[in-house]
Amino acid sequence: MNKVVLYIHGKNGSPDESEHYRPLFQDSDVIGLDYKSFTPWDTGKEIHSKVEILKNKYSEIILIANSIGAFFSLNADLNNQLSKAYFISPIVDMEELIIRMMSWANVSEEQLEKEKLIHTDFGEDLSWDYLSYVREHSIKWNIPTHMLYGSQDNIVSEDSLKAFAKKNNSSLTVMKNGEHWFHTEEQLKFLDDWIRTHR
């Protein structure tokens, strides 16, 4: 085998989730990255370093990234390093999501800039440094990418994915009544069929 699939999990996920994709890529090694940091600037470096290592062993690297794992991958400087990417419920416009979470928490930009870090009742920390980074680092992505989205996703907006797909010439597949987390038998079957369609 001279191909590898690298899986980047989402929040509260695990690199062990990569096992799900092994039967779909029987001609490739499949590994999950157990990243240790949770910011685009640090996690992006971890992903980039792993890809650099894999490049020395494999002639082709395919990426599968879930939710915020896709956002971290978009910030990992991977252009010209991968043959293809599959994004599942990807966060592609983090600024939009942060601003939406700020409205949920009734936090203004001025307040966030002053306090720097604000804990919310829904379990997410709002960070001025994070928002500033997102605004200062626009996404540059030229890798052939297929995206999967659930119509009942309450985290990612379909409009943000449509805009990303148009800008980056990516495909977008929407599962009716799918959720942000693809986990039911029906959703996982849809996901598997989607990957097979785009192999």
GROMACS .gro file of C-alpha atoms in nm:
model
  199
    1MET     CA    1   0.000   0.000   0.000
    2ASN     CA    2   0.130   0.340  -0.090
    3LYS     CA    3  -0.180   0.541  -0.001
    4VAL     CA    4  -0.295   0.660   0.336
    5VAL     CA    5  -0.616   0.810   0.473
    6LEU     CA    6  -0.564   1.058   0.756
    7TYR     CA    7  -0.867   1.116   0.979
    8ILE     CA    8  -0.905   1.434   1.187
    9HIS     CA    9  -1.182   1.406   1.445
   10GLY     CA   10  -1.415   1.676   1.574
   11LYS     CA   11  -1.473   1.809   1.925
   12ASN     CA   12  -1.500   1.532   2.186
   13GLY     CA   13  -1.414   1.285   1.910
   14SER     CA   14  -1.139   1.027   1.896
   15PRO     CA   15  -0.876   0.914   1.646
   16ASP     CA   16  -1.026   0.565   1.692
   17GLU     CA   17  -1.320   0.683   1.478
   18SER     CA   18  -1.085   0.631   1.183
   19GLU     CA   19  -1.161   0.257   1.208
   20HIS     CA   20  -1.502   0.325   1.056
   21TYR     CA   21  -1.335   0.424   0.728
   22ARG     CA   22  -1.105   0.123   0.696
   23PRO     CA   23  -1.355  -0.092   0.499
   24LEU     CA   24  -1.417   0.200   0.262
   25PHE     CA   25  -1.046   0.236   0.180
   26GLN     CA   26  -0.921  -0.120   0.168
   27ASP     CA   27  -0.645  -0.016  -0.071
   28SER     CA   28  -0.502   0.231   0.182
   29ASP     CA   29  -0.368   0.252   0.532
   30VAL     CA   30  -0.610   0.442   0.757
   31ILE     CA   31  -0.493   0.634   1.062
   32GLY     CA   32  -0.644   0.886   1.300
   33LEU     CA   33  -0.451   1.181   1.442
   34ASP     CA   34  -0.465   1.216   1.821
   35TYR     CA   35  -0.401   1.589   1.829
   36LYS     CA   36  -0.322   1.752   2.163
   37SER     CA   37  -0.405   2.119   2.107
   38PHE     CA   38  -0.737   2.287   2.028
   39THR     CA   39  -0.658   2.611   1.848
   40PRO     CA   40  -0.621   2.657   1.472
   41TRP     CA   41  -0.266   2.789   1.510
   42ASP     CA   42  -0.144   2.496   1.723
   43THR     CA   43  -0.359   2.212   1.591
   44GLY     CA   44  -0.286   2.326   1.237
   45LYS     CA   45   0.084   2.279   1.307
   46GLU     CA   46   0.021   1.929   1.448
   47ILE     CA   47  -0.172   1.828   1.135
   48HIS     CA   48   0.091   1.980   0.905
   49SER     CA   49   0.370   1.794   1.087
   50LYS     CA   50   0.185   1.464   1.059
   51VAL     CA   51   0.130   1.514   0.686
   52GLU     CA   52   0.500   1.592   0.641
   53ILE     CA   53   0.585   1.261   0.809
   54LEU     CA   54   0.333   1.071   0.598
   55LYS     CA   55   0.471   1.225   0.278
   56ASN     CA   56   0.797   1.039   0.338
   57LYS     CA   57   0.616   0.705   0.346
   58TYR     CA   58   0.321   0.739   0.110
   59SER     CA   59   0.276   0.863  -0.244
   60GLU     CA   60  -0.086   0.969  -0.185
   61ILE     CA   61  -0.255   1.120   0.121
   62ILE     CA   62  -0.634   1.149   0.151
   63LEU     CA   63  -0.788   1.355   0.429
   64ILE     CA   64  -1.114   1.291   0.611
   65ALA     CA   65  -1.200   1.563   0.861
   66ASN     CA   66  -1.502   1.606   1.083
   67SER     CA   67  -1.655   1.934   1.208
   68ILE     CA   68  -1.388   2.149   1.375
   69GLY     CA   69  -1.130   1.897   1.255
   70ALA     CA   70  -1.198   2.034   0.906
   71PHE     CA   71  -1.143   2.389   1.028
   72PHE     CA   72  -0.812   2.292   1.187
   73SER     CA   73  -0.713   2.122   0.861
   74LEU     CA   74  -0.798   2.436   0.663
   75ASN     CA   75  -0.547   2.617   0.885
   76ALA     CA   76  -0.273   2.355   0.845
   77ASP     CA   77  -0.111   2.478   0.522
   78LEU     CA   78  -0.186   2.155   0.334
   79ASN     CA   79  -0.218   2.287  -0.020
   80ASN     CA   80  -0.040   2.061  -0.271
   81GLN     CA   81   0.009   1.800   0.003
   82LEU     CA   82  -0.312   1.601  -0.039
   83SER     CA   83  -0.479   1.429  -0.333
   84LYS     CA   84  -0.832   1.471  -0.198
   85ALA     CA   85  -1.031   1.571   0.111
   86TYR     CA   86  -1.364   1.463   0.254
   87PHE     CA   87  -1.524   1.707   0.500
   88ILE     CA   88  -1.812   1.591   0.720
   89SER     CA   89  -2.023   1.869   0.879
   90PRO     CA   90  -1.724   2.100   0.835
   91ILE     CA   91  -1.683   2.434   1.004
   92VAL     CA   92  -1.554   2.646   0.716
   93ASP     CA   93  -1.653   2.992   0.845
   94MET     CA   94  -1.543   3.011   1.206
   95GLU     CA   95  -1.599   3.387   1.229
   96GLU     CA   96  -1.967   3.337   1.147
   97LEU     CA   97  -1.996   3.065   1.412
   98ILE     CA   98  -1.819   3.268   1.682
   99ILE     CA   99  -2.038   3.571   1.615
  100ARG     CA  100  -2.346   3.349   1.636
  101MET     CA  101  -2.227   3.206   1.969
  102MET     CA  102  -2.164   3.558   2.094
  103SER     CA  103  -2.525   3.645   2.018
  104TRP     CA  104  -2.644   3.331   2.201
  105ALA     CA  105  -2.442   3.442   2.505
  106ASN     CA  106  -2.541   3.808   2.465
  107VAL     CA  107  -2.174   3.910   2.443
  108SER     CA  108  -2.066   4.214   2.242
  109GLU     CA  109  -1.737   4.248   2.054
  110GLU     CA  110  -1.637   4.530   2.287
  111GLN     CA  111  -1.701   4.310   2.589
  112LEU     CA  112  -1.505   4.019   2.442
  113GLU     CA  113  -1.213   4.242   2.346
  114LYS     CA  114  -1.202   4.381   2.699
  115GLU     CA  115  -1.238   4.052   2.888
  116LYS     CA  116  -1.043   3.839   2.633
  117LEU     CA  117  -1.203   3.510   2.746
  118ILE     CA  118  -1.568   3.456   2.840
  119HIS     CA  119  -1.722   3.128   2.955
  120THR     CA  120  -2.076   3.058   2.834
  121ASP     CA  121  -2.370   2.866   2.976
  122PHE     CA  122  -2.368   2.636   2.673
  123GLY     CA  123  -2.015   2.513   2.739
  124GLU     CA  124  -1.811   2.702   2.481
  125ASP     CA  125  -1.545   2.957   2.569
  126LEU     CA  126  -1.546   3.278   2.365
  127SER     CA  127  -1.193   3.403   2.300
  128TRP     CA  128  -1.087   3.738   2.157
  129ASP     CA  129  -0.754   3.588   2.047
  130TYR     CA  130  -0.938   3.312   1.860
  131LEU     CA  131  -1.172   3.555   1.685
  132SER     CA  132  -0.879   3.783   1.596
  133TYR     CA  133  -0.681   3.492   1.451
  134VAL     CA  134  -0.975   3.385   1.235
  135ARG     CA  135  -1.016   3.736   1.098
  136GLU     CA  136  -0.645   3.777   1.028
  137HIS     CA  137  -0.596   3.439   0.855
  138SER     CA  138  -0.818   3.391   0.554
  139ILE     CA  139  -0.859   3.037   0.427
  140LYS     CA  140  -0.656   2.939   0.120
  141TRP     CA  141  -0.749   2.591  -0.002
  142ASN     CA  142  -0.687   2.435  -0.343
  143ILE     CA  143  -0.742   2.066  -0.267
  144PRO     CA  144  -1.023   1.870  -0.442
  145THR     CA  145  -1.283   1.849  -0.165
  146HIS     CA  146  -1.618   1.681  -0.113
  147MET     CA  147  -1.840   1.804   0.171
  148LEU     CA  148  -2.128   1.630   0.349
  149TYR     CA  149  -2.389   1.825   0.545
  150GLY     CA  150  -2.705   1.739   0.737
  151SER     CA  151  -3.005   1.964   0.677
  152GLN     CA  152  -3.079   1.964   1.053
  153ASP     CA  153  -2.726   2.077   1.146
  154ASN     CA  154  -2.763   2.334   1.427
  155ILE     CA  155  -2.397   2.442   1.428
  156VAL     CA  156  -2.292   2.495   1.066
  157SER     CA  157  -2.494   2.705   0.821
  158GLU     CA  158  -2.561   2.565   0.477
  159ASP     CA  159  -2.493   2.909   0.329
  160SER     CA  160  -2.136   2.903   0.460
  161LEU     CA  161  -2.076   2.566   0.293
  162LYS     CA  162  -2.231   2.681  -0.034
  163ALA     CA  163  -2.004   2.986  -0.033
  164PHE     CA  164  -1.698   2.769   0.040
  165ALA     CA  165  -1.795   2.519  -0.230
  166LYS     CA  166  -1.836   2.795  -0.488
  167LYS     CA  167  -1.508   2.965  -0.399
  168ASN     CA  168  -1.305   2.644  -0.383
  169ASN     CA  169  -1.478   2.440  -0.653
  170SER     CA  170  -1.583   2.176  -0.399
  171SER     CA  171  -1.886   1.947  -0.406
  172LEU     CA  172  -2.158   1.970  -0.142
  173THR     CA  173  -2.399   1.688  -0.058
  174VAL     CA  174  -2.690   1.753   0.179
  175MET     CA  175  -2.861   1.472   0.369
  176LYS     CA  176  -3.224   1.555   0.437
  177ASN     CA  177  -3.286   1.540   0.814
  178GLY     CA  178  -2.917   1.470   0.877
  179GLU     CA  179  -2.758   1.618   1.189
  180HIS     CA  180  -2.422   1.776   1.265
  181TRP     CA  181  -2.309   1.447   1.417
  182PHE     CA  182  -2.358   1.162   1.173
  183HIS     CA  183  -2.416   0.873   1.412
  184THR     CA  184  -2.741   0.687   1.345
  185GLU     CA  185  -2.748   0.376   1.127
  186GLU     CA  186  -2.926   0.568   0.850
  187GLN     CA  187  -2.683   0.862   0.869
  188LEU     CA  188  -2.375   0.640   0.867
  189LYS     CA  189  -2.508   0.447   0.566
  190PHE     CA  190  -2.562   0.778   0.386
  191LEU     CA  191  -2.206   0.885   0.478
  192ASP     CA  192  -2.057   0.558   0.353
  193ASP     CA  193  -2.251   0.574   0.026
  194TRP     CA  194  -2.140   0.937  -0.016
  195ILE     CA  195  -1.775   0.839   0.016
  196ARG     CA  196  -1.814   0.550  -0.226
  197THR     CA  197  -1.978   0.785  -0.477
  198HIS     CA  198  -1.681   1.022  -0.458
  199ARG     CA  199  -1.401   0.766  -0.458
   0.00000   0.00000   0.00000
